[in-house]
């Protein structure tokens, strides 16, 4: 590459090493043992595969369809709100856009997340509505077959099925499938809805 009168040489190996060192702690694609040889979203009879962002909220593993995920953010200040439901932890300003910060820990049977500068959030968009979901860490992106889903109401007795209507069990690990559209339509949110 020539820049002005100077010539620069970039080695592919050096560039890939630098990129890897910068990105190694960020989102990773699931390893080959988690994804079989079928292309993503290929129809096999009536079975579809979709990509999901997989994350941890306390010791619960959740998955959100990747088409609903805008980005993952970390270290954002949360401005607390008062006289609102406890799952609405406050507001986040993200590049001039104000997002509600939602914490579903209680619905999963845990204590609310402690909000500080180390928090991570998945920014989700559903039907033109954006919000930030509190998480503890991102596990990566996985391709999951819909045929592996099981009905949460048959297993979970608490509030989990309200927003996590399905789950997948693989090798003893349960992954709850989050449906943000069910959350936005919930009675808990109706009093905060704009007219």
Short mmCIF file of C-alpha atoms in Angstrom, two decimals:
data_model
loop_
_atom_site.label_atom_id
_atom_site.label_comp_id
_atom_site.label_asym_id
_atom_site.label_seq_id
_atom_site.Cartn_x
_atom_site.Cartn_y
_atom_site.Cartn_z
CA UNK A 1 0.00 0.00 0.00
CA UNK A 2 1.34 3.45 -0.85
CA UNK A 3 0.45 6.41 1.37
CA UNK A 4 1.84 9.69 0.07
CA UNK A 5 5.48 8.95 -0.69
CA UNK A 6 5.82 6.09 1.81
CA UNK A 7 5.21 2.43 1.08
CA UNK A 8 3.58 0.20 3.71
CA UNK A 9 3.56 -3.59 3.63
CA UNK A 10 0.89 -5.49 5.56
CA UNK A 11 1.33 -9.15 6.30
CA UNK A 12 -1.89 -11.14 6.33
CA UNK A 13 -0.69 -13.24 9.28
CA UNK A 14 0.14 -10.14 11.33
CA UNK A 15 -3.24 -8.52 10.55
CA UNK A 16 -5.15 -11.68 11.51
CA UNK A 17 -3.14 -11.96 14.76
CA UNK A 18 -3.93 -8.35 15.66
CA UNK A 19 -7.62 -8.74 14.83
CA UNK A 20 -7.83 -11.96 16.86
CA UNK A 21 -6.12 -10.36 19.87
CA UNK A 22 -8.59 -7.46 19.75
CA UNK A 23 -11.70 -9.61 19.31
CA UNK A 24 -10.91 -12.72 21.38
CA UNK A 25 -13.09 -11.64 24.32
CA UNK A 26 -16.05 -10.68 22.20
CA UNK A 27 -18.88 -12.69 20.65
CA UNK A 28 -17.77 -15.96 19.08
CA UNK A 29 -19.55 -18.26 16.68
CA UNK A 30 -20.44 -21.65 18.19
CA UNK A 31 -17.87 -24.35 17.56
CA UNK A 32 -18.31 -27.02 14.92
CA UNK A 33 -19.68 -29.59 17.38
CA UNK A 34 -22.66 -27.33 18.06
CA UNK A 35 -23.54 -26.84 14.39
CA UNK A 36 -24.05 -29.72 12.04
CA UNK A 37 -23.43 -29.63 8.29
CA UNK A 38 -26.82 -28.19 7.31
CA UNK A 39 -26.85 -24.56 6.15
CA UNK A 40 -28.53 -22.08 8.49
CA UNK A 41 -32.28 -21.66 7.98
CA UNK A 42 -32.32 -24.48 5.44
CA UNK A 43 -35.67 -26.17 5.41
CA UNK A 44 -35.47 -29.87 6.24
CA UNK A 45 -39.05 -31.02 5.98
CA UNK A 46 -40.78 -28.61 8.33
CA UNK A 47 -37.70 -27.96 10.50
CA UNK A 48 -35.91 -24.63 10.36
CA UNK A 49 -32.59 -23.55 11.81
CA UNK A 50 -32.14 -20.00 13.06
CA UNK A 51 -29.23 -18.16 14.59
CA UNK A 52 -29.61 -17.11 18.22
CA UNK A 53 -27.56 -14.85 20.47
CA UNK A 54 -26.95 -16.93 23.59
CA UNK A 55 -26.26 -15.24 26.94
CA UNK A 56 -26.28 -15.81 30.68
CA UNK A 57 -28.53 -14.08 33.19
CA UNK A 58 -27.16 -15.30 36.53
CA UNK A 59 -27.02 -19.09 36.06
CA UNK A 60 -29.81 -19.20 33.44
CA UNK A 61 -28.92 -19.52 29.76
CA UNK A 62 -31.15 -17.60 27.36
CA UNK A 63 -31.30 -17.34 23.57
CA UNK A 64 -32.70 -14.49 21.46
CA UNK A 65 -33.25 -14.80 17.73
CA UNK A 66 -30.39 -12.88 16.13
CA UNK A 67 -32.74 -10.94 13.83
CA UNK A 68 -34.07 -9.17 16.96
CA UNK A 69 -30.58 -8.23 18.25
CA UNK A 70 -29.14 -4.86 17.26
CA UNK A 71 -25.93 -4.95 19.30
CA UNK A 72 -24.31 -5.82 22.60
CA UNK A 73 -23.14 -2.91 24.75
CA UNK A 74 -21.10 -2.73 27.92
CA UNK A 75 -20.29 -0.09 30.49
CA UNK A 76 -23.27 2.17 29.82
CA UNK A 77 -24.55 4.37 32.62
CA UNK A 78 -28.08 3.53 33.70
CA UNK A 79 -30.16 6.45 34.97
CA UNK A 80 -32.51 5.00 37.61
CA UNK A 81 -36.25 5.61 37.47
CA UNK A 82 -38.52 5.77 40.48
CA UNK A 83 -42.08 4.57 40.96
CA UNK A 84 -41.83 2.05 38.12
CA UNK A 85 -41.90 -1.75 38.10
CA UNK A 86 -38.72 -3.30 39.50
CA UNK A 87 -37.81 -4.96 36.17
CA UNK A 88 -37.45 -1.49 34.58
CA UNK A 89 -34.02 -0.63 35.95
CA UNK A 90 -33.68 2.76 34.29
CA UNK A 91 -32.71 4.46 31.06
CA UNK A 92 -29.59 4.20 28.90
CA UNK A 93 -28.52 6.88 26.44
CA UNK A 94 -27.02 5.21 23.39
CA UNK A 95 -25.79 7.57 20.65
CA UNK A 96 -28.61 10.01 21.38
CA UNK A 97 -31.31 7.34 21.63
CA UNK A 98 -32.87 6.66 25.04
CA UNK A 99 -33.47 2.98 25.80
CA UNK A 100 -35.30 1.33 28.67
CA UNK A 101 -33.06 -1.00 30.65
CA UNK A 102 -34.95 -4.23 31.36
CA UNK A 103 -33.91 -6.84 33.94
CA UNK A 104 -35.67 -10.21 33.70
CA UNK A 105 -33.68 -11.85 36.53
CA UNK A 106 -36.71 -12.07 38.82
CA UNK A 107 -38.75 -13.84 36.13
CA UNK A 108 -35.98 -16.44 36.03
CA UNK A 109 -36.05 -16.94 39.80
CA UNK A 110 -33.00 -14.79 40.66
CA UNK A 111 -32.37 -11.53 42.49
CA UNK A 112 -32.30 -8.36 40.40
CA UNK A 113 -28.98 -7.57 38.73
CA UNK A 114 -26.74 -5.08 40.51
CA UNK A 115 -26.39 -2.17 38.09
CA UNK A 116 -22.84 -0.83 37.72
CA UNK A 117 -20.26 0.03 35.04
CA UNK A 118 -19.53 -3.66 34.34
CA UNK A 119 -23.03 -4.50 33.14
CA UNK A 120 -23.62 -5.83 29.66
CA UNK A 121 -26.81 -5.32 27.67
CA UNK A 122 -28.27 -6.83 24.54
CA UNK A 123 -30.04 -4.11 22.56
CA UNK A 124 -33.19 -5.67 21.10
CA UNK A 125 -35.58 -4.36 18.45
CA UNK A 126 -39.12 -5.67 18.13
CA UNK A 127 -41.74 -3.97 15.97
CA UNK A 128 -39.79 -0.71 15.97
CA UNK A 129 -39.32 -0.67 19.76
CA UNK A 130 -35.74 -0.82 21.08
CA UNK A 131 -34.76 -1.76 24.63
CA UNK A 132 -31.66 -2.98 26.46
CA UNK A 133 -31.82 -6.35 28.24
CA UNK A 134 -29.50 -6.78 31.27
CA UNK A 135 -27.27 -9.84 30.95
CA UNK A 136 -24.22 -11.12 32.78
CA UNK A 137 -22.29 -12.35 29.76
CA UNK A 138 -22.60 -13.29 26.10
CA UNK A 139 -21.85 -16.91 25.24
CA UNK A 140 -21.94 -16.50 21.46
CA UNK A 141 -24.14 -17.22 18.49
CA UNK A 142 -25.62 -20.65 17.90
CA UNK A 143 -27.69 -22.16 15.13
CA UNK A 144 -30.64 -23.92 16.74
CA UNK A 145 -33.24 -26.17 15.11
CA UNK A 146 -36.81 -25.27 15.98
CA UNK A 147 -37.64 -28.97 16.24
CA UNK A 148 -35.42 -29.13 19.35
CA UNK A 149 -37.72 -26.67 21.18
CA UNK A 150 -39.87 -27.92 24.04
CA UNK A 151 -42.87 -26.21 25.63
CA UNK A 152 -41.86 -24.35 28.82
CA UNK A 153 -45.34 -24.59 30.37
CA UNK A 154 -44.93 -28.37 30.68
CA UNK A 155 -41.78 -28.03 32.80
CA UNK A 156 -41.64 -24.63 34.52
CA UNK A 157 -44.25 -23.66 37.12
CA UNK A 158 -43.24 -20.02 37.73
CA UNK A 159 -43.30 -16.99 35.41
CA UNK A 160 -40.69 -18.34 32.99
CA UNK A 161 -43.20 -19.41 30.29
CA UNK A 162 -44.59 -15.83 30.08
CA UNK A 163 -41.55 -14.58 28.14
CA UNK A 164 -39.65 -17.82 27.51
CA UNK A 165 -42.36 -20.05 25.97
CA UNK A 166 -39.84 -22.61 24.70
CA UNK A 167 -36.58 -24.12 25.80
CA UNK A 168 -33.96 -26.45 24.41
CA UNK A 169 -32.10 -29.07 26.39
CA UNK A 170 -28.79 -30.24 25.00
CA UNK A 171 -26.23 -32.29 26.92
CA UNK A 172 -27.89 -31.40 30.22
CA UNK A 173 -27.81 -27.64 29.53
CA UNK A 174 -31.19 -25.86 29.35
CA UNK A 175 -31.43 -22.81 27.08
CA UNK A 176 -34.56 -20.67 27.45
CA UNK A 177 -35.82 -19.10 24.21
CA UNK A 178 -36.71 -15.45 24.87
CA UNK A 179 -39.59 -13.98 22.84
CA UNK A 180 -39.28 -10.19 23.22
CA UNK A 181 -42.61 -9.62 21.43
CA UNK A 182 -44.39 -11.45 24.28
CA UNK A 183 -42.61 -9.20 26.76
CA UNK A 184 -43.70 -6.03 24.91
CA UNK A 185 -47.33 -7.23 24.86
CA UNK A 186 -47.33 -8.14 28.56
CA UNK A 187 -49.78 -6.60 31.01
CA UNK A 188 -46.81 -5.45 33.14
CA UNK A 189 -45.77 -3.08 30.35
CA UNK A 190 -49.18 -1.76 29.34
CA UNK A 191 -49.19 1.07 31.90
CA UNK A 192 -45.89 2.37 30.47
CA UNK A 193 -46.99 2.24 26.84
CA UNK A 194 -47.13 5.49 24.87
CA UNK A 195 -50.53 6.49 23.58
#
